[in-house]
Amino acid sequence: MPHKYYSQRTGNNPNLNGLPLDDVIELFLRIYQQLEDDGYFSEAFGFWCVDADHVPGKIRDIELEILLKIRKKHIWPISQYCKGYSEDDLFDVIEFLYQNVSKPVDGTMHNYNGCGMHWETFNKKEGQVVFVEKINDLLSHYCNPFELSLEGEVLNKPDAGFETIFEADVPTKDQNVRKRIESAVLRYRRHGSTIDDRRQAVRDLADVLEYLRPKMKTLLTKSDENDLFNIANNFGIRHHNAKQKTSYDTAIWLSWMFYFYLATLHVILRKIDSDRKAES
């Protein structure tokens, strides 16, 4: 846990619940400029040389690349447009930079007029690790809970106490099950996910449980099994009819159902795997 300073501990800090978007964008710009100065974007975007002016990188027209990839104008240069970024703009740019960051490894020092290092060798994966670490440090101060995944996607942070379930490996070799669970988790956690996205994520997890139902019969009583599927079948998740119970706070209960089904799947899959190993 990061150290909390006096005003944070006493509850008197004006930003106790995190920084607003404008402040986060200002900090983001400074982090980007530090990484740029250190050569983390030289491979992709090029660099400035006192003798040759701008030396292009792999992406010769960055504005064009952003327009083709993000489909937005007035995003680049960051220093020019970042003050007008929306939250979506900021996260789009963060994901774009993740795709193009690389750690400088080796190069040539150009001493003339203090020009500096001209990097020639880069490591993309190591650069992405550094970038994720710095961006997540930044996002930890944002008033809205987000994080950058190791795959370069901005995701909603898990609710307090549920962090480990997202870090845990899905305990199965069945790729159909694994991919469906991982897809449901991404659908639920993606930045901008709607109520319908989250309902579909819960439905997908319930469908995986349905797929595993024959193997679950020896693990649960009939009553427990019925209760498990009653949630999805009668609370407006898997079916749509007049008998459905829908008069509940959707956001709160979808969150509860998602974590309930995800935790249940981890338990069921670990038990199935344990029984399989005991029989072999």
Short mmCIF file of C-alpha atoms in Angstrom, two decimals:
data_model
loop_
_atom_site.label_atom_id
_atom_site.label_comp_id
_atom_site.label_asym_id
_atom_site.label_seq_id
_atom_site.Cartn_x
_atom_site.Cartn_y
_atom_site.Cartn_z
CA MET A 1 0.00 0.00 0.00
CA PRO A 2 1.34 3.47 -0.88
CA HIS A 3 2.17 5.68 2.09
CA LYS A 4 -0.60 8.05 3.11
CA TYR A 5 0.53 11.49 4.24
CA TYR A 6 -0.86 13.48 7.15
CA SER A 7 -3.80 15.23 5.47
CA GLN A 8 -4.80 11.95 3.78
CA ARG A 9 -4.74 10.07 7.08
CA THR A 10 -6.76 12.74 8.86
CA GLY A 11 -9.26 13.10 6.01
CA ASN A 12 -8.48 16.78 5.44
CA ASN A 13 -6.87 16.45 2.00
CA PRO A 14 -8.96 18.31 -0.61
CA ASN A 15 -8.38 15.46 -3.07
CA LEU A 16 -9.03 12.62 -0.65
CA ASN A 17 -11.14 10.78 -3.22
CA GLY A 18 -8.68 11.31 -6.05
CA LEU A 19 -7.72 13.96 -8.57
CA PRO A 20 -10.11 15.35 -11.22
CA LEU A 21 -9.57 14.63 -14.91
CA ASP A 22 -7.85 17.96 -15.69
CA ASP A 23 -5.18 17.33 -13.05
CA VAL A 24 -4.65 13.74 -14.23
CA ILE A 25 -4.20 14.96 -17.82
CA GLU A 26 -1.62 17.51 -16.67
CA LEU A 27 0.32 14.79 -14.86
CA PHE A 28 -0.04 12.47 -17.87
CA LEU A 29 1.58 15.09 -20.12
CA ARG A 30 4.56 15.36 -17.79
CA ILE A 31 4.96 11.57 -17.62
CA TYR A 32 4.77 11.33 -21.42
CA GLN A 33 7.38 14.08 -21.83
CA GLN A 34 9.75 12.33 -19.39
CA LEU A 35 9.45 9.05 -21.29
CA GLU A 36 9.92 10.87 -24.59
CA ASP A 37 13.05 12.60 -23.26
CA ASP A 38 14.38 9.23 -22.11
CA GLY A 39 13.96 7.73 -25.61
CA TYR A 40 10.94 5.49 -25.01
CA PHE A 41 9.20 6.75 -28.16
CA SER A 42 12.24 7.31 -30.38
CA GLU A 43 11.79 4.01 -32.22
CA ALA A 44 8.17 4.70 -33.15
CA PHE A 45 8.01 8.49 -33.43
CA GLY A 46 11.62 9.47 -34.15
CA PHE A 47 13.76 12.08 -32.39
CA TRP A 48 15.28 15.51 -32.78
CA CYS A 49 18.95 15.98 -33.75
CA VAL A 50 20.84 19.26 -33.73
CA ASP A 51 22.36 18.38 -37.13
CA ALA A 52 19.48 16.61 -38.87
CA ASP A 53 16.43 18.25 -37.22
CA HIS A 54 13.65 15.64 -36.90
CA VAL A 55 14.76 12.09 -37.59
CA PRO A 56 11.61 10.04 -38.35
CA GLY A 57 10.81 6.78 -36.61
CA LYS A 58 8.78 3.81 -37.80
CA ILE A 59 5.63 5.97 -37.89
CA ARG A 60 6.35 8.80 -40.28
CA ASP A 61 2.99 10.58 -39.92
CA ILE A 62 1.75 10.23 -36.33
CA GLU A 63 -1.42 12.29 -36.85
CA LEU A 64 -2.38 10.05 -39.78
CA GLU A 65 -1.68 6.93 -37.74
CA ILE A 66 -3.88 8.20 -34.90
CA LEU A 67 -6.67 9.07 -37.33
CA LEU A 68 -6.48 5.58 -38.86
CA LYS A 69 -6.26 3.76 -35.51
CA ILE A 70 -8.34 5.91 -33.12
CA ARG A 71 -10.50 7.71 -35.74
CA LYS A 72 -10.13 11.08 -34.05
CA LYS A 73 -8.66 14.43 -35.01
CA HIS A 74 -7.10 17.05 -32.71
CA ILE A 75 -5.36 14.43 -30.57
CA TRP A 76 -1.73 14.91 -31.64
CA PRO A 77 0.59 16.57 -30.68
CA ILE A 78 -0.26 15.72 -27.09
CA SER A 79 1.19 18.94 -25.70
CA GLN A 80 -1.05 20.97 -28.03
CA TYR A 81 -4.36 19.19 -27.53
CA CYS A 82 -4.28 17.36 -24.19
CA LYS A 83 -5.97 20.17 -22.22
CA GLY A 84 -9.08 19.53 -24.27
CA TYR A 85 -9.05 15.74 -23.84
CA SER A 86 -12.14 13.96 -22.60
CA GLU A 87 -11.68 10.84 -20.48
CA ASP A 88 -12.18 8.74 -23.63
CA ASP A 89 -9.51 10.76 -25.46
CA LEU A 90 -7.02 10.29 -22.63
CA PHE A 91 -7.54 6.53 -22.49
CA ASP A 92 -7.38 6.23 -26.30
CA VAL A 93 -4.01 8.02 -26.28
CA ILE A 94 -2.72 5.89 -23.39
CA GLU A 95 -3.59 2.70 -25.31
CA PHE A 96 -2.03 4.12 -28.50
CA LEU A 97 1.20 4.97 -26.67
CA TYR A 98 1.28 1.47 -25.13
CA GLN A 99 1.30 0.02 -28.64
CA ASN A 100 4.24 2.23 -29.63
CA VAL A 101 6.46 2.46 -26.57
CA SER A 102 9.82 0.66 -26.44
CA LYS A 103 12.67 0.82 -23.96
CA PRO A 104 15.93 2.23 -25.38
CA VAL A 105 18.74 -0.28 -24.94
CA ASP A 106 21.76 0.88 -26.91
CA GLY A 107 22.78 3.77 -29.13
CA THR A 108 25.35 6.43 -29.92
CA MET A 109 26.06 9.58 -27.92
CA HIS A 110 25.98 12.70 -30.09
CA ASN A 111 28.01 15.19 -28.07
CA TYR A 112 27.85 18.14 -30.46
CA ASN A 113 25.97 21.06 -28.92
CA GLY A 114 24.56 18.78 -26.22
CA CYS A 115 22.42 16.81 -28.69
CA GLY A 116 22.34 13.63 -26.56
CA MET A 117 21.76 9.93 -27.17
CA HIS A 118 20.66 8.61 -30.53
CA TRP A 119 19.06 5.30 -29.61
CA GLU A 120 19.37 2.45 -32.09
CA THR A 121 18.33 -0.69 -30.21
CA PHE A 122 15.03 -1.07 -28.37
CA ASN A 123 13.05 -3.61 -26.33
CA LYS A 124 9.29 -3.26 -26.83
CA LYS A 125 8.10 -5.61 -24.06
CA GLU A 126 10.32 -3.99 -21.42
CA GLY A 127 9.14 -0.57 -22.55
CA GLN A 128 5.52 -1.63 -22.18
CA VAL A 129 6.17 -2.90 -18.66
CA VAL A 130 7.66 0.45 -17.65
CA PHE A 131 4.79 2.32 -19.34
CA VAL A 132 2.11 0.24 -17.58
CA GLU A 133 3.79 0.83 -14.21
CA LYS A 134 3.94 4.60 -14.70
CA ILE A 135 0.40 4.90 -16.07
CA ASN A 136 -1.06 2.79 -13.27
CA ASP A 137 0.72 4.96 -10.73
CA LEU A 138 -0.94 7.94 -12.42
CA LEU A 139 -4.39 6.31 -12.60
CA SER A 140 -4.21 5.37 -8.93
CA HIS A 141 -4.61 9.09 -8.20
CA TYR A 142 -7.64 9.53 -10.48
CA CYS A 143 -11.02 10.00 -8.83
CA ASN A 144 -12.46 7.27 -11.09
CA PRO A 145 -11.15 3.70 -10.65
CA PHE A 146 -9.24 2.53 -13.75
CA GLU A 147 -6.03 0.67 -14.52
CA LEU A 148 -3.99 -0.25 -17.60
CA SER A 149 -3.71 -3.99 -18.10
CA LEU A 150 -0.51 -5.78 -19.14
CA GLU A 151 -2.16 -6.22 -22.54
CA GLY A 152 -2.56 -2.47 -22.94
CA GLU A 153 -6.29 -2.03 -22.29
CA VAL A 154 -7.71 0.53 -19.87
CA LEU A 155 -10.07 -1.40 -17.58
CA ASN A 156 -12.27 -0.66 -14.62
CA LYS A 157 -10.44 -1.57 -11.44
CA PRO A 158 -11.95 -4.51 -9.55
CA ASP A 159 -14.02 -3.75 -6.49
CA ALA A 160 -12.03 -3.74 -3.25
CA GLY A 161 -11.35 -7.27 -2.06
CA PHE A 162 -11.79 -8.87 -5.49
CA GLU A 163 -8.40 -8.00 -6.98
CA THR A 164 -6.95 -11.50 -6.62
CA ILE A 165 -9.72 -13.22 -8.57
CA PHE A 166 -8.71 -11.28 -11.70
CA GLU A 167 -5.06 -12.07 -11.13
CA ALA A 168 -5.72 -15.81 -10.65
CA ASP A 169 -5.30 -18.10 -13.64
CA VAL A 170 -8.52 -19.77 -14.84
CA PRO A 171 -7.96 -23.32 -13.52
CA THR A 172 -8.81 -25.37 -16.61
CA LYS A 173 -7.20 -26.70 -19.78
CA ASP A 174 -10.53 -26.51 -21.62
CA GLN A 175 -9.90 -23.61 -24.00
CA ASN A 176 -13.62 -23.16 -24.66
CA VAL A 177 -14.22 -22.55 -20.96
CA ARG A 178 -11.09 -20.44 -20.49
CA LYS A 179 -11.80 -18.15 -23.44
CA ARG A 180 -15.45 -17.65 -22.51
CA ILE A 181 -14.53 -16.66 -18.95
CA GLU A 182 -11.70 -14.35 -20.05
CA SER A 183 -13.98 -12.73 -22.64
CA ALA A 184 -16.71 -12.17 -20.03
CA VAL A 185 -14.20 -10.58 -17.63
CA LEU A 186 -12.94 -8.21 -20.33
CA ARG A 187 -16.49 -7.32 -21.38
CA TYR A 188 -17.36 -6.47 -17.76
CA ARG A 189 -14.21 -4.49 -16.99
CA ARG A 190 -13.68 -2.51 -20.20
CA HIS A 191 -13.72 1.27 -19.94
CA GLY A 192 -17.13 2.50 -20.99
CA SER A 193 -18.89 -0.83 -20.46
CA THR A 194 -22.65 -0.34 -20.33
CA ILE A 195 -25.29 -2.05 -18.20
CA ASP A 196 -26.06 -4.25 -21.22
CA ASP A 197 -22.36 -5.16 -21.53
CA ARG A 198 -22.29 -6.16 -17.87
CA ARG A 199 -25.53 -8.10 -18.15
CA GLN A 200 -24.07 -9.99 -21.13
CA ALA A 201 -20.91 -10.73 -19.11
CA VAL A 202 -23.02 -12.26 -16.33
CA ARG A 203 -25.00 -14.22 -18.94
CA ASP A 204 -21.77 -15.55 -20.46
CA LEU A 205 -20.55 -16.77 -17.05
CA ALA A 206 -23.92 -18.43 -16.43
CA ASP A 207 -23.63 -20.15 -19.82
CA VAL A 208 -20.22 -21.55 -18.83
CA LEU A 209 -21.77 -22.93 -15.66
CA GLU A 210 -24.51 -24.50 -17.79
CA TYR A 211 -21.81 -26.12 -19.93
CA LEU A 212 -20.19 -27.51 -16.77
CA ARG A 213 -23.49 -28.58 -15.24
CA PRO A 214 -23.09 -32.34 -15.91
CA LYS A 215 -19.75 -32.31 -14.05
CA MET A 216 -21.21 -30.26 -11.19
CA LYS A 217 -23.88 -32.77 -10.20
CA THR A 218 -21.45 -34.69 -7.97
CA LEU A 219 -20.21 -31.46 -6.37
CA LEU A 220 -23.48 -29.77 -5.41
CA THR A 221 -26.80 -30.81 -3.95
CA LYS A 222 -29.80 -30.52 -6.26
CA SER A 223 -31.08 -27.60 -4.19
CA ASP A 224 -27.76 -25.71 -4.42
CA GLU A 225 -27.57 -26.37 -8.14
CA ASN A 226 -31.07 -25.01 -8.69
CA ASP A 227 -30.34 -21.92 -6.59
CA LEU A 228 -27.23 -21.27 -8.68
CA PHE A 229 -29.16 -21.09 -11.95
CA ASN A 230 -32.26 -19.45 -10.44
CA ILE A 231 -30.33 -16.16 -10.26
CA ALA A 232 -29.64 -16.02 -13.99
CA ASN A 233 -32.91 -17.57 -15.11
CA ASN A 234 -35.35 -15.48 -13.06
CA PHE A 235 -33.69 -12.09 -12.60
CA GLY A 236 -33.68 -10.72 -16.15
CA ILE A 237 -30.32 -12.15 -17.19
CA ARG A 238 -30.94 -15.11 -19.51
CA HIS A 239 -34.64 -14.90 -20.32
CA HIS A 240 -37.11 -12.15 -21.10
CA ASN A 241 -40.68 -12.72 -20.00
CA ALA A 242 -43.32 -11.32 -17.66
CA LYS A 243 -42.24 -13.59 -14.80
CA GLN A 244 -38.77 -12.06 -14.59
CA LYS A 245 -37.82 -10.14 -11.44
CA THR A 246 -36.38 -6.84 -12.62
CA SER A 247 -37.25 -4.34 -9.87
CA TYR A 248 -33.75 -4.16 -8.35
CA ASP A 249 -30.83 -1.75 -8.52
CA THR A 250 -29.34 -3.13 -11.74
CA ALA A 251 -25.77 -1.81 -11.39
CA ILE A 252 -25.35 -3.09 -7.82
CA TRP A 253 -26.91 -6.49 -8.42
CA LEU A 254 -25.14 -7.11 -11.73
CA SER A 255 -21.87 -6.47 -9.92
CA TRP A 256 -22.82 -8.95 -7.20
CA MET A 257 -23.96 -11.58 -9.74
CA PHE A 258 -20.79 -11.18 -11.79
CA TYR A 259 -18.45 -11.71 -8.85
CA PHE A 260 -20.65 -14.50 -7.48
CA TYR A 261 -20.56 -16.47 -10.73
CA LEU A 262 -16.89 -15.77 -11.38
CA ALA A 263 -15.89 -16.97 -7.89
CA THR A 264 -18.16 -20.00 -8.23
CA LEU A 265 -16.56 -20.95 -11.54
CA HIS A 266 -13.08 -20.76 -10.02
CA VAL A 267 -14.17 -23.04 -7.16
CA ILE A 268 -15.98 -25.52 -9.44
CA LEU A 269 -13.11 -25.69 -11.93
CA ARG A 270 -10.53 -26.22 -9.18
CA LYS A 271 -12.66 -28.99 -7.69
CA ILE A 272 -13.11 -30.67 -11.09
CA ASP A 273 -9.35 -30.47 -11.69
CA SER A 274 -8.61 -31.84 -8.22
CA ASP A 275 -10.98 -34.80 -8.72
CA ARG A 276 -9.48 -35.49 -12.15
CA LYS A 277 -5.95 -35.63 -10.72
CA ALA A 278 -7.11 -37.90 -7.85
CA GLU A 279 -8.59 -40.37 -10.35
CA SER A 280 -5.49 -40.48 -12.57
#
